[in-house]
Amino acid sequence: MSFKKTLLSAGIALTALAAPIFSDAFSPAQAGEEKTGFYGVLSVGVMNLDDPDWDTTVSSTAYGGSADLDSDGAAYELGIGYDFGNWRTDLTYSVSEHDLDSCTETKQSAACATGGQGSGDMKTFMANVYYDIETESKFTPYLGAGIGTTEISPDNIKVAGTEYDLKSEDTTTYQLKAGVSYEVSEKVDLLGEATYRKYDDIKTSTDVANVEFNVDEISAWSFLFGARYRF
């Protein structure tokens, strides 16, 4: 499924689920009390990928094991959304890079190593909904959830002496967020948030004919700091 189709489906689903809530947010009792309107957000931080499992079959021989992935540089996220009061929704795009630091092969006890070329990255589109928890201060904790799609480009891997260039693959992505914002002015909030993402399993082709890799149990934590600007 393409990025656009998956993102559109996610946006429709979240809108349908949140419609009754947003309707309440526009009630006369709240309209004069809550800040509403469009906003943009930009955040930067780190993403830590949990170690996924992998398996493949080469010439009728099954191989499999786990991969140790390290982040490579900063992770970035930008988005645009609408604030209904206590409830918000937005669309975000994030990018992070990672390297295969090491790997193990457990089915055949074969050698497994990082590839000599290539680097991995993840490009994610998400549709999100948030609930802002009111306080008597400029600090506003919030919780969020989202669904979307990620293009995963795995790093090269070498198994039993052969290096494989794993191709990019799209996968459905889910996330939960928890954060806090601080009101700097009427237009600007600073924010810090933690995000847990879970990715559906992928099957990716390689540069070797008839060899595919299954990558399972893909998940990640990210910790981002940024700013939200109200238009």
Short mmCIF file of C-alpha atoms in Angstrom, two decimals:
data_model
loop_
_atom_site.label_atom_id
_atom_site.label_comp_id
_atom_site.label_asym_id
_atom_site.label_seq_id
_atom_site.Cartn_x
_atom_site.Cartn_y
_atom_site.Cartn_z
CA MET A 1 0.00 0.00 0.00
CA SER A 2 1.33 3.46 -0.90
CA PHE A 3 2.16 6.21 1.61
CA LYS A 4 -0.71 8.39 0.40
CA LYS A 5 -3.38 5.68 0.58
CA THR A 6 -2.30 4.51 4.03
CA LEU A 7 -2.03 8.04 5.41
CA LEU A 8 -5.42 8.99 3.96
CA SER A 9 -7.03 5.90 5.52
CA ALA A 10 -5.41 6.70 8.85
CA GLY A 11 -6.61 10.28 8.75
CA ILE A 12 -10.19 9.24 7.93
CA ALA A 13 -10.20 6.67 10.73
CA LEU A 14 -8.89 9.11 13.34
CA THR A 15 -11.30 11.81 12.22
CA ALA A 16 -14.25 9.42 12.52
CA LEU A 17 -13.19 8.34 16.00
CA ALA A 18 -12.53 11.86 17.23
CA ALA A 19 -15.54 13.61 15.65
CA PRO A 20 -17.80 13.39 18.74
CA ILE A 21 -14.98 14.73 20.93
CA PHE A 22 -14.24 17.63 18.60
CA SER A 23 -17.93 18.45 18.47
CA ASP A 24 -17.91 18.90 22.25
CA ALA A 25 -14.81 21.04 21.97
CA PHE A 26 -16.76 23.55 19.85
CA SER A 27 -19.56 23.89 22.42
CA PRO A 28 -20.29 27.47 23.56
CA ALA A 29 -19.03 26.75 27.08
CA GLN A 30 -15.54 26.04 25.78
CA ALA A 31 -15.27 28.28 22.73
CA GLY A 32 -14.28 31.31 24.75
CA GLU A 33 -11.96 29.50 27.15
CA GLU A 34 -9.67 27.39 25.01
CA LYS A 35 -7.08 28.37 22.42
CA THR A 36 -8.06 26.99 19.04
CA GLY A 37 -6.70 27.14 15.53
CA PHE A 38 -4.00 25.79 13.27
CA TYR A 39 -0.44 25.18 14.44
CA GLY A 40 2.90 23.93 13.16
CA VAL A 41 5.40 21.88 15.14
CA LEU A 42 9.10 21.08 14.72
CA SER A 43 11.02 18.73 17.03
CA VAL A 44 14.45 17.13 17.18
CA GLY A 45 15.91 14.40 19.38
CA VAL A 46 16.92 10.76 19.37
CA MET A 47 15.27 7.50 18.32
CA ASN A 48 16.35 4.18 19.81
CA LEU A 49 15.35 1.07 17.85
CA ASP A 50 14.73 -2.15 19.76
CA ASP A 51 16.56 -5.20 18.39
CA PRO A 52 14.39 -6.91 15.72
CA ASP A 53 14.45 -10.55 14.60
CA TRP A 54 15.24 -11.60 11.03
CA ASP A 55 15.11 -14.76 8.92
CA THR A 56 15.74 -15.77 5.33
CA THR A 57 16.12 -18.84 3.14
CA VAL A 58 19.05 -19.21 0.74
CA SER A 59 19.23 -22.25 -1.56
CA SER A 60 16.77 -24.16 0.70
CA THR A 61 18.82 -23.37 3.83
CA ALA A 62 17.01 -21.39 6.52
CA TYR A 63 18.92 -18.70 8.43
CA GLY A 64 17.68 -16.48 11.24
CA GLY A 65 18.66 -14.49 14.28
CA SER A 66 18.54 -10.99 15.72
CA ALA A 67 19.98 -7.58 14.81
CA ASP A 68 21.49 -4.91 17.03
CA LEU A 69 20.59 -1.50 15.62
CA ASP A 70 22.08 1.85 16.69
CA SER A 71 20.77 5.32 15.92
CA ASP A 72 22.90 7.41 13.58
CA GLY A 73 22.48 11.12 14.18
CA ALA A 74 19.43 13.08 15.27
CA ALA A 75 15.79 12.27 14.60
CA TYR A 76 13.51 15.01 13.23
CA GLU A 77 9.75 15.51 13.17
CA LEU A 78 7.61 18.25 11.67
CA GLY A 79 3.89 18.57 11.38
CA ILE A 80 0.79 20.68 11.00
CA GLY A 81 -2.39 20.38 12.99
CA TYR A 82 -5.49 21.95 14.47
CA ASP A 83 -6.16 22.69 18.14
CA PHE A 84 -9.81 22.23 19.19
CA GLY A 85 -9.21 23.17 22.83
CA ASN A 86 -8.36 20.24 25.06
CA TRP A 87 -8.16 18.04 21.96
CA ARG A 88 -5.76 18.38 19.03
CA THR A 89 -5.05 16.47 15.84
CA ASP A 90 -2.12 16.70 13.43
CA LEU A 91 -0.25 15.11 10.56
CA THR A 92 3.49 14.59 11.09
CA TYR A 93 6.49 13.52 9.04
CA SER A 94 9.59 12.20 10.81
CA VAL A 95 13.02 10.97 9.69
CA SER A 96 15.66 8.96 11.55
CA GLU A 97 18.77 7.04 10.52
CA HIS A 98 20.23 3.86 11.95
CA ASP A 99 23.13 1.45 11.49
CA LEU A 100 23.37 -2.30 11.91
CA ASP A 101 25.91 -2.46 14.74
CA SER A 102 26.02 -6.27 14.96
CA CYS A 103 23.86 -9.35 14.38
CA THR A 104 23.56 -12.99 15.38
CA GLU A 105 22.56 -16.10 13.42
CA THR A 106 21.04 -18.90 15.52
CA LYS A 107 19.49 -21.43 13.10
CA GLN A 108 22.71 -22.59 11.41
CA SER A 109 25.33 -21.00 13.69
CA ALA A 110 26.60 -19.22 10.58
CA ALA A 111 28.62 -16.02 10.57
CA CYS A 112 26.57 -12.83 10.59
CA ALA A 113 28.05 -9.35 10.26
CA THR A 114 27.31 -5.81 9.19
CA GLY A 115 27.52 -5.02 5.50
CA GLY A 116 30.35 -3.00 4.05
CA GLN A 117 28.02 -0.57 2.28
CA GLY A 118 24.67 1.07 2.77
CA SER A 119 22.91 2.73 5.70
CA GLY A 120 19.42 2.46 7.08
CA ASP A 121 16.72 5.05 7.61
CA MET A 122 13.03 5.34 8.49
CA LYS A 123 10.63 7.90 7.02
CA THR A 124 7.27 8.04 8.77
CA PHE A 125 3.94 9.77 8.08
CA MET A 126 1.47 9.73 11.00
CA ALA A 127 -2.06 10.97 11.73
CA ASN A 128 -2.36 11.74 15.45
CA VAL A 129 -4.87 12.80 18.08
CA TYR A 130 -3.94 14.31 21.48
CA TYR A 131 -5.59 15.22 24.76
CA ASP A 132 -4.18 18.23 26.65
CA ILE A 133 -4.51 18.01 30.43
CA GLU A 134 -5.39 21.41 31.89
CA THR A 135 -3.32 22.75 34.79
CA GLU A 136 -3.19 26.03 36.67
CA SER A 137 0.19 26.86 35.19
CA LYS A 138 1.92 27.36 31.85
CA PHE A 139 2.81 23.66 31.80
CA THR A 140 0.36 21.38 29.93
CA PRO A 141 0.88 17.61 30.01
CA TYR A 142 -0.62 15.68 27.10
CA LEU A 143 -1.23 12.17 25.79
CA GLY A 144 -1.45 11.14 22.15
CA ALA A 145 -1.93 8.21 19.78
CA GLY A 146 -1.47 7.82 16.06
CA ILE A 147 -1.49 5.54 13.04
CA GLY A 148 0.35 5.88 9.76
CA THR A 149 3.00 4.37 7.53
CA THR A 150 6.79 4.06 7.51
CA GLU A 151 9.23 3.47 4.69
CA ILE A 152 11.93 1.29 6.27
CA SER A 153 15.28 1.12 4.46
CA PRO A 154 17.33 -1.56 6.26
CA ASP A 155 21.11 -1.53 6.46
CA ASN A 156 23.11 -4.13 4.52
CA ILE A 157 23.72 -7.47 6.26
CA LYS A 158 26.26 -10.21 5.60
CA VAL A 159 25.19 -13.82 6.27
CA ALA A 160 27.42 -16.87 5.74
CA GLY A 161 29.90 -14.76 3.78
CA THR A 162 27.39 -13.14 1.39
CA GLU A 163 26.36 -9.49 1.72
CA TYR A 164 22.73 -8.63 1.01
CA ASP A 165 21.40 -5.19 0.09
CA LEU A 166 17.94 -5.13 1.67
CA LYS A 167 15.44 -3.01 -0.27
CA SER A 168 13.05 -0.42 1.18
CA GLU A 169 9.63 -1.56 2.32
CA ASP A 170 6.48 0.24 3.54
CA THR A 171 4.76 -0.87 6.74
CA THR A 172 1.83 0.25 8.90
CA THR A 173 2.93 2.05 12.05
CA TYR A 174 1.26 2.75 15.41
CA GLN A 175 2.41 5.08 18.15
CA LEU A 176 1.67 6.34 21.66
CA LYS A 177 2.93 9.70 22.95
CA ALA A 178 3.30 11.39 26.32
CA GLY A 179 4.68 14.88 26.71
CA VAL A 180 4.46 18.29 28.28
CA SER A 181 4.39 21.75 26.71
CA TYR A 182 5.31 25.12 28.19
CA GLU A 183 3.61 28.32 27.04
CA VAL A 184 6.25 30.87 26.11
CA SER A 185 3.81 33.32 24.50
CA GLU A 186 0.35 33.46 22.93
CA LYS A 187 1.83 31.96 19.77
CA VAL A 188 4.69 29.70 20.91
CA ASP A 189 4.91 26.61 23.13
CA LEU A 190 8.05 24.63 23.90
CA LEU A 191 7.56 20.89 24.25
CA GLY A 192 9.25 17.64 25.21
CA GLU A 193 7.77 14.23 24.51
CA ALA A 194 8.44 10.50 24.55
CA THR A 195 7.03 8.27 21.81
CA TYR A 196 6.71 4.50 21.49
CA ARG A 197 6.26 3.15 17.97
CA LYS A 198 5.34 -0.33 16.82
CA TYR A 199 5.83 -1.35 13.18
CA ASP A 200 4.19 -4.24 11.34
CA ASP A 201 6.57 -6.98 10.20
CA ILE A 202 8.16 -6.52 6.77
CA LYS A 203 9.39 -8.80 3.99
CA THR A 204 12.06 -7.13 1.91
CA SER A 205 13.69 -8.21 -1.33
CA THR A 206 17.46 -8.10 -1.85
CA ASP A 207 19.98 -7.70 -4.65
CA VAL A 208 20.25 -11.52 -4.80
CA ALA A 209 17.60 -13.26 -6.89
CA ASN A 210 14.96 -15.24 -4.96
CA VAL A 211 16.31 -14.18 -1.56
CA GLU A 212 14.04 -12.21 0.77
CA PHE A 213 14.45 -11.23 4.42
CA ASN A 214 11.64 -11.20 6.97
CA VAL A 215 12.15 -8.62 9.71
CA ASP A 216 9.92 -9.02 12.79
CA GLU A 217 9.32 -7.40 16.17
CA ILE A 218 10.23 -3.88 15.00
CA SER A 219 9.69 -1.14 17.59
CA ALA A 220 11.33 2.07 18.76
CA TRP A 221 11.42 4.75 21.45
CA SER A 222 12.04 8.39 20.64
CA PHE A 223 12.64 11.42 22.85
CA LEU A 224 12.09 14.77 21.15
CA PHE A 225 12.21 18.44 22.09
CA GLY A 226 10.76 21.20 19.98
CA ALA A 227 8.39 24.10 19.52
CA ARG A 228 4.76 24.54 18.51
CA TYR A 229 3.71 27.74 16.72
CA ARG A 230 0.05 28.81 16.48
CA PHE A 231 -0.95 30.53 13.25
#
